[in-house]
Amino acid sequence: MRKIEHIGIAVKDLEASNLIFEKLFGAPAYKQEEVESEGVKTSFFMNGPNKIELLEATNPESPIAKFIERKGEGIHHIAFDVEDIVAEIARLQQEGFVVLNEVPKKGADNKLVTFLHPKGTNGVLVELCQENPN
Ligand code: ZN
């Protein structure tokens, strides 16, 4: 695993949160994207070298809707950049982590992604992401 790629924050109202983070960073989101398979709408902000992803649920079955129901708004996941996601999944499974998507899937921001079950990582949902060449 390499650097933190981004931090994901679950929000109830993406448009309202966009305005808050735009004020916070002094710059608007550089990208907005809907990931239908995940039931989310996302916005991405850069602040210096750091990337923040805001996530709003687009349906009640979305993992983001369920997260907010249980825990309220807030930090949802930490994403790490990996060079070879398939190799990293194999390594982490060997170490006993529960990988939620054994076959990496297409996430927001043109990445291949998977998640580790937070029960194995002290309650932190960890995302692995690899820059997707396609
Ligand atoms: Zn993410």
PDB file of N, CA and C in Angstrom, residues 70-71 76-77 92-93 96-102 114-128:
ATOM      1  N   ARG A  70     -26.982   4.259  10.779  1.00  0.00           N
ATOM      2  CA  ARG A  70     -26.353   3.686  11.979  1.00  0.00           C
ATOM      3  C   ARG A  70     -25.505   4.697  12.725  1.00  0.00           C
ATOM      4  N   LYS A  71     -24.723   5.473  11.993  1.00  0.00           N
ATOM      5  CA  LYS A  71     -23.677   6.263  12.646  1.00  0.00           C
ATOM      6  C   LYS A  71     -23.811   7.755  12.425  1.00  0.00           C
ATOM      7  N   HIS A  76     -16.367   8.010   6.415  1.00  0.00           N
ATOM      8  CA  HIS A  76     -16.915   6.715   6.034  1.00  0.00           C
ATOM      9  C   HIS A  76     -15.810   5.718   5.698  1.00  0.00           C
ATOM     10  N   HIS A  77     -14.783   6.161   4.999  1.00  0.00           N
ATOM     11  CA  HIS A  77     -13.689   5.249   4.675  1.00  0.00           C
ATOM     12  C   HIS A  77     -12.394   6.001   4.410  1.00  0.00           C
ATOM     13  N   LEU A  92      -3.527  -9.570   1.408  1.00  0.00           N
ATOM     14  CA  LEU A  92      -4.320  -9.249   2.593  1.00  0.00           C
ATOM     15  C   LEU A  92      -5.203 -10.424   3.003  1.00  0.00           C
ATOM     16  N   GLN A  93      -5.695 -11.177   2.029  1.00  0.00           N
ATOM     17  CA  GLN A  93      -6.472 -12.376   2.382  1.00  0.00           C
ATOM     18  C   GLN A  93      -5.588 -13.376   3.118  1.00  0.00           C
ATOM     19  N   GLY A  96      -5.396 -12.671   6.576  1.00  0.00           N
ATOM     20  CA  GLY A  96      -6.611 -12.895   7.348  1.00  0.00           C
ATOM     21  C   GLY A  96      -7.652 -11.788   7.262  1.00  0.00           C
ATOM     22  N   PHE A  97      -7.408 -10.782   6.442  1.00  0.00           N
ATOM     23  CA  PHE A  97      -8.416  -9.722   6.287  1.00  0.00           C
ATOM     24  C   PHE A  97      -9.559 -10.220   5.412  1.00  0.00           C
ATOM     25  N   VAL A  98     -10.759  -9.715   5.707  1.00  0.00           N
ATOM     26  CA  VAL A  98     -11.917 -10.068   4.891  1.00  0.00           C
ATOM     27  C   VAL A  98     -12.074  -9.012   3.799  1.00  0.00           C
ATOM     28  N   VAL A  99     -11.852  -9.443   2.555  1.00  0.00           N
ATOM     29  CA  VAL A  99     -11.951  -8.542   1.407  1.00  0.00           C
ATOM     30  C   VAL A  99     -13.379  -8.609   0.876  1.00  0.00           C
ATOM     31  N   LEU A 100     -14.032  -7.462   0.787  1.00  0.00           N
ATOM     32  CA  LEU A 100     -15.460  -7.448   0.434  1.00  0.00           C
ATOM     33  C   LEU A 100     -15.690  -7.704  -1.053  1.00  0.00           C
ATOM     34  N   ASN A 101     -14.801  -7.257  -1.903  1.00  0.00           N
ATOM     35  CA  ASN A 101     -14.920  -7.533  -3.337  1.00  0.00           C
ATOM     36  C   ASN A 101     -13.652  -8.235  -3.784  1.00  0.00           C
ATOM     37  N   GLU A 102     -13.718  -9.561  -3.849  1.00  0.00           N
ATOM     38  CA  GLU A 102     -12.511 -10.319  -4.189  1.00  0.00           C
ATOM     39  C   GLU A 102     -12.065 -10.016  -5.613  1.00  0.00           C
ATOM     40  N   THR A 114     -11.611  -2.069  -4.080  1.00  0.00           N
ATOM     41  CA  THR A 114     -12.236  -3.054  -3.211  1.00  0.00           C
ATOM     42  C   THR A 114     -12.201  -2.493  -1.789  1.00  0.00           C
ATOM     43  N   PHE A 115     -12.911  -3.154  -0.901  1.00  0.00           N
ATOM     44  CA  PHE A 115     -12.966  -2.710   0.492  1.00  0.00           C
ATOM     45  C   PHE A 115     -12.613  -3.872   1.411  1.00  0.00           C
ATOM     46  N   LEU A 116     -12.053  -3.531   2.577  1.00  0.00           N
ATOM     47  CA  LEU A 116     -11.821  -4.534   3.622  1.00  0.00           C
ATOM     48  C   LEU A 116     -12.919  -4.398   4.660  1.00  0.00           C
ATOM     49  N   HIS A 117     -13.390  -5.527   5.156  1.00  0.00           N
ATOM     50  CA  HIS A 117     -14.453  -5.475   6.166  1.00  0.00           C
ATOM     51  C   HIS A 117     -13.944  -4.759   7.416  1.00  0.00           C
ATOM     52  N   PRO A 118     -14.699  -3.763   7.888  1.00  0.00           N
ATOM     53  CA  PRO A 118     -14.216  -2.966   9.026  1.00  0.00           C
ATOM     54  C   PRO A 118     -14.076  -3.749  10.328  1.00  0.00           C
ATOM     55  N   LYS A 119     -14.718  -4.922  10.404  1.00  0.00           N
ATOM     56  CA  LYS A 119     -14.556  -5.726  11.628  1.00  0.00           C
ATOM     57  C   LYS A 119     -13.109  -6.162  11.813  1.00  0.00           C
ATOM     58  N   GLY A 120     -12.375  -6.292  10.694  1.00  0.00           N
ATOM     59  CA  GLY A 120     -10.986  -6.730  10.783  1.00  0.00           C
ATOM     60  C   GLY A 120      -9.992  -5.587  10.868  1.00  0.00           C
ATOM     61  N   THR A 121     -10.479  -4.359  10.828  1.00  0.00           N
ATOM     62  CA  THR A 121      -9.574  -3.209  10.804  1.00  0.00           C
ATOM     63  C   THR A 121     -10.005  -2.151  11.820  1.00  0.00           C
ATOM     64  N   ASN A 122     -10.314  -2.615  13.013  1.00  0.00           N
ATOM     65  CA  ASN A 122     -10.652  -1.718  14.125  1.00  0.00           C
ATOM     66  C   ASN A 122     -11.781  -0.740  13.791  1.00  0.00           C
ATOM     67  N   GLY A 123     -12.734  -1.227  13.010  1.00  0.00           N
ATOM     68  CA  GLY A 123     -13.900  -0.394  12.733  1.00  0.00           C
ATOM     69  C   GLY A 123     -13.714   0.602  11.600  1.00  0.00           C
ATOM     70  N   VAL A 124     -12.529   0.579  10.983  1.00  0.00           N
ATOM     71  CA  VAL A 124     -12.283   1.509   9.871  1.00  0.00           C
ATOM     72  C   VAL A 124     -12.520   0.790   8.542  1.00  0.00           C
ATOM     73  N   LEU A 125     -13.414   1.344   7.740  1.00  0.00           N
ATOM     74  CA  LEU A 125     -13.602   0.789   6.403  1.00  0.00           C
ATOM     75  C   LEU A 125     -12.426   1.246   5.539  1.00  0.00           C
ATOM     76  N   VAL A 126     -11.653   0.276   5.069  1.00  0.00           N
ATOM     77  CA  VAL A 126     -10.470   0.572   4.243  1.00  0.00           C
ATOM     78  C   VAL A 126     -10.798   0.262   2.786  1.00  0.00           C
ATOM     79  N   GLU A 127     -10.537   1.229   1.937  1.00  0.00           N
ATOM     80  CA  GLU A 127     -10.690   1.028   0.499  1.00  0.00           C
ATOM     81  C   GLU A 127      -9.302   0.908  -0.110  1.00  0.00           C
ATOM     82  N   LEU A 128      -9.149  -0.012  -1.025  1.00  0.00           N
ATOM     83  CA  LEU A 128      -7.926  -0.078  -1.828  1.00  0.00           C
ATOM     84  C   LEU A 128      -8.283   0.426  -3.196  1.00  0.00           C
TER      85      LEU A 128
END
